[in-house]
Short mmCIF file of C-alpha atoms in Angstrom, two decimals:
data_model
loop_
_atom_site.label_atom_id
_atom_site.label_comp_id
_atom_site.label_asym_id
_atom_site.label_seq_id
_atom_site.Cartn_x
_atom_site.Cartn_y
_atom_site.Cartn_z
CA MET Z 145 153.07 -67.64 115.92
CA THR Z 146 152.37 -64.32 114.21
CA VAL Z 147 150.71 -64.33 110.81
CA SER Z 148 152.15 -61.80 108.40
CA VAL Z 149 149.52 -59.56 106.80
CA ASP Z 150 150.23 -57.28 103.85
CA PRO Z 151 149.35 -53.74 105.01
CA ARG Z 152 148.55 -52.78 101.41
CA ALA Z 153 145.52 -55.09 101.60
CA PHE Z 154 144.05 -52.45 103.95
CA GLY Z 155 145.20 -49.49 101.88
CA LEU Z 156 148.09 -48.73 104.22
CA THR Z 157 150.87 -47.15 102.17
CA LYS Z 158 153.19 -45.72 104.82
CA ALA Z 159 155.60 -47.71 107.01
CA ALA Z 160 154.25 -46.22 110.25
CA TYR Z 161 151.37 -44.02 111.39
CA ALA Z 162 151.10 -41.44 114.16
CA VAL Z 163 148.38 -41.72 116.81
CA GLY Z 164 145.98 -39.35 115.03
CA GLU Z 165 146.43 -41.18 111.74
CA ALA Z 166 145.87 -44.55 113.42
CA LEU Z 167 142.68 -43.24 115.01
CA ASP Z 168 141.40 -42.13 111.60
CA LEU Z 169 142.39 -45.39 109.91
CA LEU Z 170 140.77 -47.57 112.56
CA SER Z 171 137.76 -45.27 113.14
CA ILE Z 172 138.09 -45.66 116.89
CA GLY Z 173 138.70 -43.28 119.76
CA ARG Z 174 141.93 -42.64 121.63
CA THR Z 175 140.72 -44.56 124.69
CA SER Z 176 139.95 -47.66 122.60
CA LEU Z 177 143.30 -47.40 120.84
CA TYR Z 178 145.26 -47.32 124.07
CA ALA Z 179 143.07 -50.07 125.56
CA ALA Z 180 144.11 -52.28 122.63
CA VAL Z 181 147.75 -51.40 123.33
CA LYS Z 182 147.33 -52.20 127.03
CA ARG Z 183 145.71 -55.59 126.22
CA GLY Z 184 148.60 -56.38 123.89
CA ASP Z 185 146.37 -56.48 120.81
CA LEU Z 186 148.27 -53.64 119.14
CA LYS Z 187 151.93 -52.68 119.41
CA ARG Z 188 153.22 -49.14 119.55
CA VAL Z 189 156.74 -47.82 119.16
CA LYS Z 190 158.23 -44.63 120.52
CA PHE Z 191 160.44 -42.36 118.42
CA GLY Z 192 161.53 -39.67 120.80
CA ARG Z 193 158.28 -38.25 122.18
CA LYS Z 194 156.24 -39.45 119.21
CA THR Z 195 154.17 -42.64 119.36
CA LEU Z 196 153.94 -44.59 116.12
CA PHE Z 197 152.13 -47.70 114.94
CA TYR Z 198 153.74 -49.81 112.22
CA ALA Z 199 151.48 -50.48 109.24
CA ALA Z 200 152.08 -54.23 109.60
CA ASP Z 201 150.84 -54.11 113.22
CA LEU Z 202 147.75 -52.10 112.22
CA ALA Z 203 146.99 -54.63 109.46
CA ALA Z 204 147.39 -57.54 111.89
CA PHE Z 205 145.08 -55.77 114.37
CA LEU Z 206 142.44 -55.22 111.67
CA THR Z 207 142.72 -58.85 110.61
CA LYS Z 208 142.21 -59.98 114.20
CA LEU Z 209 139.13 -57.76 114.50
CA SER Z 210 137.67 -59.09 111.25
CA ARG Z 211 138.01 -62.62 112.65
CA GLY Z 212 136.20 -61.67 115.84
CA GLY Z 213 139.35 -61.85 117.94
CA ASP Z 214 138.48 -58.95 120.26
CA PRO Z 215 136.02 -59.88 123.02
CA ASP Z 216 135.36 -56.20 123.79
CA VAL Z 217 133.92 -55.51 120.34
CA HIS Z 218 130.16 -55.95 120.09
CA HIS Z 219 128.58 -56.63 116.74
CA PRO Z 220 124.99 -55.81 115.71
CA GLY Z 221 122.67 -58.54 116.85
CA ASP Z 222 124.80 -59.51 119.84
CA ALA Z 223 122.80 -60.07 122.99
CA PRO Z 224 123.34 -57.28 125.52
CA SER Z 225 125.53 -58.34 128.40
CA ALA Z 226 124.93 -57.53 132.04
CA SER Z 227 126.94 -54.55 133.19
CA LYS Z 228 129.30 -54.75 136.13
CA GLY Z 229 127.49 -54.61 139.41
CA THR Z 230 124.23 -55.89 137.93
CA GLU Z 231 122.98 -59.19 139.21
CA LEU Z 232 120.86 -61.50 137.14
CA SER Z 233 117.91 -63.06 138.91
#
């Protein structure tokens, strides 16, 4: 079940945003943006060669992040995790 979020609550006034605009709005890098797409956390649409993100999908993504829904996001005070290939003794 998808919860509808009003994009205006996040200051989103356009129906859809291009990649560069989405990067600015989310304050994340291109790699993180496409990782979220690959995980299924954020939907993209293609219009010809252009990739767009609907404002409603960006708002839902931001809501999920604010609820701690992304396990790859680390918040201040989180304990550091062991990196891949590092064994704990």
